[in-house]
Coordinates of C-alpha atoms in Angstrom, one line a residue:
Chain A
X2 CA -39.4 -75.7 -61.3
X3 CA -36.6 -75.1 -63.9
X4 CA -33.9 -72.6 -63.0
X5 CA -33.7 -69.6 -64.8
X6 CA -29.8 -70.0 -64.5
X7 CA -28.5 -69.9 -67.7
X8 CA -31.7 -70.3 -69.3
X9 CA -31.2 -66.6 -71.3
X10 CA -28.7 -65.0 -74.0
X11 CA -26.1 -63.4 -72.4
X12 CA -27.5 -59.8 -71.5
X13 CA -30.7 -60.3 -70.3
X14 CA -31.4 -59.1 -66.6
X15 CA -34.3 -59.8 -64.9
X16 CA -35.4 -57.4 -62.3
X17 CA -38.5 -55.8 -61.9
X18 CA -39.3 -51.9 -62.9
X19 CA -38.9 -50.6 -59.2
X20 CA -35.4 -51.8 -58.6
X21 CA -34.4 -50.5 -62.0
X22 CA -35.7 -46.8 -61.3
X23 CA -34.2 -47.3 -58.0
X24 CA -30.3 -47.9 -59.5
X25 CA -31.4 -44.5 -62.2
X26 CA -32.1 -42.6 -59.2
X27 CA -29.1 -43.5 -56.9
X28 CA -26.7 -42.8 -59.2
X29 CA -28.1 -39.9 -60.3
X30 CA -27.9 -38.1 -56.5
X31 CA -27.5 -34.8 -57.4
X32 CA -26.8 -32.9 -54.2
X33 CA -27.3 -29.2 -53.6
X34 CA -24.3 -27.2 -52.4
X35 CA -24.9 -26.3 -48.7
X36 CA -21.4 -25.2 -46.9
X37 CA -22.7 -23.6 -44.5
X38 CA -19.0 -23.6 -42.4
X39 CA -15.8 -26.0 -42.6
X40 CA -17.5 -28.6 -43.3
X41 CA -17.7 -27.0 -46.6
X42 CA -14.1 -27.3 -47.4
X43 CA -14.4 -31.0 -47.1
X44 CA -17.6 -31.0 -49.4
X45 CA -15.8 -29.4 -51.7
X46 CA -12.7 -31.5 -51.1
X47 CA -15.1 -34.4 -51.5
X48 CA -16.1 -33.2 -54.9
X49 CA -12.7 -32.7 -55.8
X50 CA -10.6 -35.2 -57.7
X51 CA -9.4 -37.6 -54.7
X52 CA -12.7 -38.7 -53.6
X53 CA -14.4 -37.7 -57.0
X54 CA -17.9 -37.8 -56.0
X55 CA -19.0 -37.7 -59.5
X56 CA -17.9 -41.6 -59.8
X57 CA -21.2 -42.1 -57.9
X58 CA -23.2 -39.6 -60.4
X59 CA -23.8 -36.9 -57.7
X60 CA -23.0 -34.0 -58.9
X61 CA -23.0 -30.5 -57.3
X62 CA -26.6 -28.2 -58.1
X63 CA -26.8 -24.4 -57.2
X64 CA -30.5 -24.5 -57.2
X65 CA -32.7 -26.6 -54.9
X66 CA -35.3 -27.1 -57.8
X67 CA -32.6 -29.6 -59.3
X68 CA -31.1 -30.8 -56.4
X69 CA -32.5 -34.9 -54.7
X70 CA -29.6 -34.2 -51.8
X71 CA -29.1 -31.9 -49.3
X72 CA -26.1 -32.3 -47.4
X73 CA -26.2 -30.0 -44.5
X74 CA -22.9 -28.9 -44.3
X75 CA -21.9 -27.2 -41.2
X76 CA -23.0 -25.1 -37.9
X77 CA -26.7 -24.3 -38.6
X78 CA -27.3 -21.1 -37.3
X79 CA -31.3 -19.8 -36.0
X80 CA -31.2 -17.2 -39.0
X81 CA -29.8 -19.8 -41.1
X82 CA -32.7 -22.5 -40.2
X83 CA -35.3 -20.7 -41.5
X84 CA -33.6 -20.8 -44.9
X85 CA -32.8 -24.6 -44.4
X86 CA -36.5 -24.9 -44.6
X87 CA -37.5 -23.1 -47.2
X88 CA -34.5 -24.9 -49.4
X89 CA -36.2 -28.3 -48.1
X90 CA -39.3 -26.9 -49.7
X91 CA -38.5 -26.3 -52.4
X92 CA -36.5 -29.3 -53.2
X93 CA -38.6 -31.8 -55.5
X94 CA -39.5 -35.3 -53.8
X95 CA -38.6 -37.7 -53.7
X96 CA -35.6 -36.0 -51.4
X97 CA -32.9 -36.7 -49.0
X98 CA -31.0 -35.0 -46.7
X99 CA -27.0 -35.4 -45.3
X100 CA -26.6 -34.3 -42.1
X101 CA -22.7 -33.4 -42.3
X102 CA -20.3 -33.4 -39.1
X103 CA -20.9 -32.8 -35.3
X104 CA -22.5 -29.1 -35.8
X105 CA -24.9 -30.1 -38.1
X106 CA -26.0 -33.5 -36.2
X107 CA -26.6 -31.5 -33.1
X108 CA -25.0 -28.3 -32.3
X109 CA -21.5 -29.8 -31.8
X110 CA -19.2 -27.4 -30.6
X111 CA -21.7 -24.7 -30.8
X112 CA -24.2 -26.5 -28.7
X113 CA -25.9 -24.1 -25.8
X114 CA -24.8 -21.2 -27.9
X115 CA -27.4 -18.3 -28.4
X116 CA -27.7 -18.5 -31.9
X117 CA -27.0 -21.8 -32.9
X118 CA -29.9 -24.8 -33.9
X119 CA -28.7 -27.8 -31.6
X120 CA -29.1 -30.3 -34.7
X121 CA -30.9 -29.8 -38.1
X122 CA -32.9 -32.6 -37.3
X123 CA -35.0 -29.7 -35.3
X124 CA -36.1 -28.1 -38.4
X125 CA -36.1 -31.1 -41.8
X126 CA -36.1 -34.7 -41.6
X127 CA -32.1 -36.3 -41.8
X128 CA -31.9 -39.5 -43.8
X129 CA -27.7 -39.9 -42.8
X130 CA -25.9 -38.7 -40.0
X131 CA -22.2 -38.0 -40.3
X132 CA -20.1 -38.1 -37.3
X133 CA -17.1 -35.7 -37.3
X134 CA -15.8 -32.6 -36.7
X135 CA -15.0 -32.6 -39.4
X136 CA -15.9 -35.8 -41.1
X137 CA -13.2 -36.6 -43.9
X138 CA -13.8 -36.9 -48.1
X139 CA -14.3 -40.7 -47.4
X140 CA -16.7 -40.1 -44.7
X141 CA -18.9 -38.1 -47.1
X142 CA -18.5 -40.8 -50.0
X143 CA -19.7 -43.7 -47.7
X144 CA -22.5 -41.6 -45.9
X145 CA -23.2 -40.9 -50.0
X146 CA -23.0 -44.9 -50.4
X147 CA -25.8 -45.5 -47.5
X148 CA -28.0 -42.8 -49.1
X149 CA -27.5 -44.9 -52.6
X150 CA -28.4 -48.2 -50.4
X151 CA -31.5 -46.6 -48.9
X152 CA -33.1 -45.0 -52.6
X153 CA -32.5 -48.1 -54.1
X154 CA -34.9 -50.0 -51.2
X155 CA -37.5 -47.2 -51.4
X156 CA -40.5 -48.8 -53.7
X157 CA -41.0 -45.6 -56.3
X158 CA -43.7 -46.4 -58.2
X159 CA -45.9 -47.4 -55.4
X160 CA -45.4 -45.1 -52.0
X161 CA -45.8 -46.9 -48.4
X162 CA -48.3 -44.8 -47.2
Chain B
X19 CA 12.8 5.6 -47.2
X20 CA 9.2 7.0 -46.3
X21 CA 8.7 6.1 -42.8
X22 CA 5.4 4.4 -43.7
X23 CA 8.1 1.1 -45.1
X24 CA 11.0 2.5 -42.6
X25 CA 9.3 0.9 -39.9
X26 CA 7.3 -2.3 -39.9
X27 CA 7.5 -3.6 -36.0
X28 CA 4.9 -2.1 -34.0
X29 CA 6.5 1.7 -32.0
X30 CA 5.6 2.3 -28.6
X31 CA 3.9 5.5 -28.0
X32 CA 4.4 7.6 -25.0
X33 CA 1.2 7.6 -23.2
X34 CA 1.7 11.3 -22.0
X35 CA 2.4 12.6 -25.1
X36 CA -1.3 11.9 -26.3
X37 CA -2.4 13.2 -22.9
X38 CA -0.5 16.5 -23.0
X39 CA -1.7 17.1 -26.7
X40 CA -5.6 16.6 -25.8
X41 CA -4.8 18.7 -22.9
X42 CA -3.8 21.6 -25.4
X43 CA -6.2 20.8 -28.1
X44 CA -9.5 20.7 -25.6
X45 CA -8.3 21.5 -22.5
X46 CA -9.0 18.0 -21.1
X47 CA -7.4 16.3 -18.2
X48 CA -7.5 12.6 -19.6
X49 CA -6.0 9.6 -17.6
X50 CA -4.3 6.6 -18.5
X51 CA -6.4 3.2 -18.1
X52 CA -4.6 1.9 -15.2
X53 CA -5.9 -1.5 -16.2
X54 CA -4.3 -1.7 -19.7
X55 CA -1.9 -5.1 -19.3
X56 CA 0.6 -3.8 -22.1
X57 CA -0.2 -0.8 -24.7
X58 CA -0.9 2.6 -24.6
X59 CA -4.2 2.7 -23.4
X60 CA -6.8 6.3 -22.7
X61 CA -9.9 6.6 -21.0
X62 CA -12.4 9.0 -22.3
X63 CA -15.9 10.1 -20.9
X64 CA -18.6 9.6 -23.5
X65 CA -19.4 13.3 -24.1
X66 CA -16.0 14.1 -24.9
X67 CA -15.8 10.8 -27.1
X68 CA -15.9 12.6 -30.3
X69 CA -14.0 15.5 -30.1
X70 CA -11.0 13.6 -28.5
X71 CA -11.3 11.0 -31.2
X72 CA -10.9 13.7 -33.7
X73 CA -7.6 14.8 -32.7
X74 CA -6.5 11.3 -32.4
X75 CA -7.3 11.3 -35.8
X76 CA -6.4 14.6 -37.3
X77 CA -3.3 15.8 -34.9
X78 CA -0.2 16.0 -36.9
X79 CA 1.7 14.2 -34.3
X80 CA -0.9 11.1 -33.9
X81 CA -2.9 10.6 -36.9
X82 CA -4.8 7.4 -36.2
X83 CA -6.3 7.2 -39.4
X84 CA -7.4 2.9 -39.1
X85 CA -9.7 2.0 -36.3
X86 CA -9.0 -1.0 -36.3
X87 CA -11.9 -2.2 -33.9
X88 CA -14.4 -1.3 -32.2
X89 CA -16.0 -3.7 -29.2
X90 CA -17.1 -3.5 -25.9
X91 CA -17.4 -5.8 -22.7
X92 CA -20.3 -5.5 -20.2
X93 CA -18.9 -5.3 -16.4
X94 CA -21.3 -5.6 -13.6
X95 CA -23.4 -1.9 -13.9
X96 CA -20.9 -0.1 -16.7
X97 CA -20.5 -1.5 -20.4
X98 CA -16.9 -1.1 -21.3
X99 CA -16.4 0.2 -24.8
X100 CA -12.6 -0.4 -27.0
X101 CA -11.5 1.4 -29.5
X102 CA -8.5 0.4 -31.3
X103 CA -6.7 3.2 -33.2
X104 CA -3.5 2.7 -35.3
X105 CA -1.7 5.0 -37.4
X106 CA 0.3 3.3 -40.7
X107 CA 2.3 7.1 -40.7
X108 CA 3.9 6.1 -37.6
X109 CA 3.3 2.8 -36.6
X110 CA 1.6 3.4 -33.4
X111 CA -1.4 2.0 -31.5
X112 CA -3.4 3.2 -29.1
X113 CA -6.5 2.0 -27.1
X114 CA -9.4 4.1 -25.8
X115 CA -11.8 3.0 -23.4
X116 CA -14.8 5.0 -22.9
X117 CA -16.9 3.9 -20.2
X118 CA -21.1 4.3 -20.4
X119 CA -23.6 2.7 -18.2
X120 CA -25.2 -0.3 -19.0
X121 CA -28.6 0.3 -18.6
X122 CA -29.8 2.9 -21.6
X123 CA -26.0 3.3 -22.5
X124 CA -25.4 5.9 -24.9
X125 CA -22.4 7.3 -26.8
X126 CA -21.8 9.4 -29.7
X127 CA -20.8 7.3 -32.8
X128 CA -17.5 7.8 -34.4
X129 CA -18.9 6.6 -38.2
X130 CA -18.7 10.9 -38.8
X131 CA -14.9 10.1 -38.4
X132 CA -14.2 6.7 -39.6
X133 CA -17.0 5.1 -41.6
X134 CA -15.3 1.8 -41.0
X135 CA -17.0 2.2 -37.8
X136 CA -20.5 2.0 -39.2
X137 CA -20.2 -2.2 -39.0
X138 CA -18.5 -2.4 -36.2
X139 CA -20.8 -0.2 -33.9
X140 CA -23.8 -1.8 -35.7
X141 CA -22.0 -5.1 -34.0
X142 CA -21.8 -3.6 -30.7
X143 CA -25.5 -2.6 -31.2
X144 CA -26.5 -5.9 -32.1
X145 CA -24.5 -7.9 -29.3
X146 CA -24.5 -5.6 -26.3
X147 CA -27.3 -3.1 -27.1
X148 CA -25.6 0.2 -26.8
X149 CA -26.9 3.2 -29.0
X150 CA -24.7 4.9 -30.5
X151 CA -26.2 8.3 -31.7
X152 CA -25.4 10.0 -35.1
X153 CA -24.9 6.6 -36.9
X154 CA -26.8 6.6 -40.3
X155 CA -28.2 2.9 -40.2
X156 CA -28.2 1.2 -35.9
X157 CA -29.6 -2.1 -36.7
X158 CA -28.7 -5.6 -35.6
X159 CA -26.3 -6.9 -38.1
X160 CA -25.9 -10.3 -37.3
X161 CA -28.8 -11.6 -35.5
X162 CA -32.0 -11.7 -37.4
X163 CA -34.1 -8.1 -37.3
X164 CA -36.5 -10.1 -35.0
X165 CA -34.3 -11.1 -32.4
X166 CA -34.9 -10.0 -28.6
X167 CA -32.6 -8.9 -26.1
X168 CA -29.0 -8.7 -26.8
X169 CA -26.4 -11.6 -26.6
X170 CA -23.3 -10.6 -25.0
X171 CA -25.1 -9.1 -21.9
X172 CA -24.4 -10.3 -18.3
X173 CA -27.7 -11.1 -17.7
X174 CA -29.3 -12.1 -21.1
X175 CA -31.6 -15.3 -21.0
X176 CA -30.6 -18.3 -23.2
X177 CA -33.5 -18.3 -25.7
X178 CA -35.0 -22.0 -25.9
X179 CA -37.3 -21.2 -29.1
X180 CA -37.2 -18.9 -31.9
X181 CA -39.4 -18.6 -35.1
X182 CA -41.6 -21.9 -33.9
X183 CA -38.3 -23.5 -33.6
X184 CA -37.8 -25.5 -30.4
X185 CA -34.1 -25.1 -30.1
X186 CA -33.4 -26.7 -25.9
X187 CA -30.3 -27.7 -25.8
X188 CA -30.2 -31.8 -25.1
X189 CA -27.7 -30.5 -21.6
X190 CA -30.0 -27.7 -21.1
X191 CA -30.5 -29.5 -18.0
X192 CA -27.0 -29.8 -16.7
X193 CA -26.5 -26.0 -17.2
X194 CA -28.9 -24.8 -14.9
X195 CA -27.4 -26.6 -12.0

């Protein structure tokens, strides 16, 4: 068989429709803003201009109806999970969640207390979990990488059912 | 100078000298919380609560116009309740402990005198489950409306599910050894 190596004009890339919807939609990781505690303060530092998460196209949403990313930032408290729910509702699929630092993974600190949810895992599905207490601006960039790595797998056009 | 600037450490105030002016404003033979580890600190039985609390506030010698909290601490069969007075006037503090059973515990709320007190005795409501009567709006203001039983008591049960949630701890097991 003849190699397709060099066998095209210069800018020409072959790739097929799912892998190019794939890079659209992991760069385009628009994540909802969810400090729920300190973690928030490294989200925001995250979205600040030392880790600049807007490099990687995700940019902060105030609405869940716009938002692809959740990242669960903080102690999830049992008032609080009911809302974490209904924002997971309402988010648009295809959608993916962040769980953010040792609270949010499963209670951390706060674990046994009376009003705390020992890991949001309880209540919506977690794509990435962040270790750290809490996890630093760089952290949060590379648990943003692996979300990138995992959209761009995920087949768009035709669902694994 | 007013004195409000004059002085900014904290003065120490003569225990007796709150005693011996609720003794000639109501005729009440208070005591000093034997207890108290530093401060000036009162105890008060809960049906004299208010009027006490509104000399504190009013007398021309004390005016404690900041309560500056309001909590409480359940011990064995009594619930302990703080408050924290302060005066900016004279730079004074003083605590009073009023001391109400705590089963059915009830006090008179102080919100008539300081409404700053409305949230804070809402929070003793919500965490310890005292009632506090004369407050304009006792509900829980932290836990959800729903919430059963209150979670700062001695002998409140960790709650392993709320809402359909199944919230057991994963060491659940190691606390109940």
């Amino acid at each position: 068989m003849k190699s397709l190596v060099n066998h095209f004009e210069d800018g020409i890339i072959l790739t097929n429709v799912d892998y190019a919807l794939g890079l659209g939609r992991a760069h385009s990781l628009w994540y909802m803003l969810f400090g729920l505690a300190c973690c928030g303060i490294e989200m925001m530092q995250t979205g600040g201009p030392r880790t600049d998460l807007d490099r990687f196209g995700a940019v902060p949403r105030a609405t869940p109806r716009q938002s692809d990313l959740m990242i669960v930032a903080g102690t999830v408290t049992l008032k609080m999970a009911e809302r974490v729910k209904l924002l997971y509702g309402q988010m648009a699929e295809p959608r993916y969640v962040i769980s953010m630092g040792s609270c949010s993974n499963s209670g951390g600190l706060f674990q046994c207390g009376y009003s705390v949810l020992n890991g949001v895992d309880k209540v919506i599905p977690v794509d990435v979990y962040l270790p750290g207490c809490p996890p630093r601006p760089e952290a949060l960039a590379s648990a943003i990488i692996d979300v990138q790595k995992k959209v761009v797998r995920e087949p768009h056009l035709r669902k694994n059912v | 100078m007013s004195p409000i600037y004059a002085r900014m450490s904290e003065v120490v105030l003569n225990i007796d000298v709150v005693l011996n002016i609720v003794k000639d404003e109501l005729g009440l033979d208070l005591v000093q919380d034997e207890s108290a580890i530093e401060g000036s600190s009162l105890v008060v039985p809960s049906e004299s609560l208010l009027s006490v609390m509104e000399v504190l506030r009013q007398h021309e010698k004390l005016k404690f116009r900041v309560l500056m909290s309001q909590t409480g601490v359940h011990r064995g069969e009594d619930m302990l309740l703080f408050y924290h007075l302060h005066s900016y006037e004279f730079s004074h503090t003083i605590c009073v402990l009023c001391v109400v059973p705590a089963e059915g515990g009830e006090v008179d709320s102080v919100s008539c005198i300081w409404s700053g007190a409305d949230w804070l005795e809402r929070e003793t409501f919500d965490l310890l489950g005292v009632h506090f009567k004369g407050h304009p709006n006792l509900r829980r203001i932290m836990m959800p409306e729903d919430w059963e039983g209150h979670p700062l008591r001695k002998d409140y049960k960790m709650p392993t599910e709320y809402a359909g949630i199944d919230n057991t701890p994963c060491s659940l097991e190691k606390l109940d050894d």
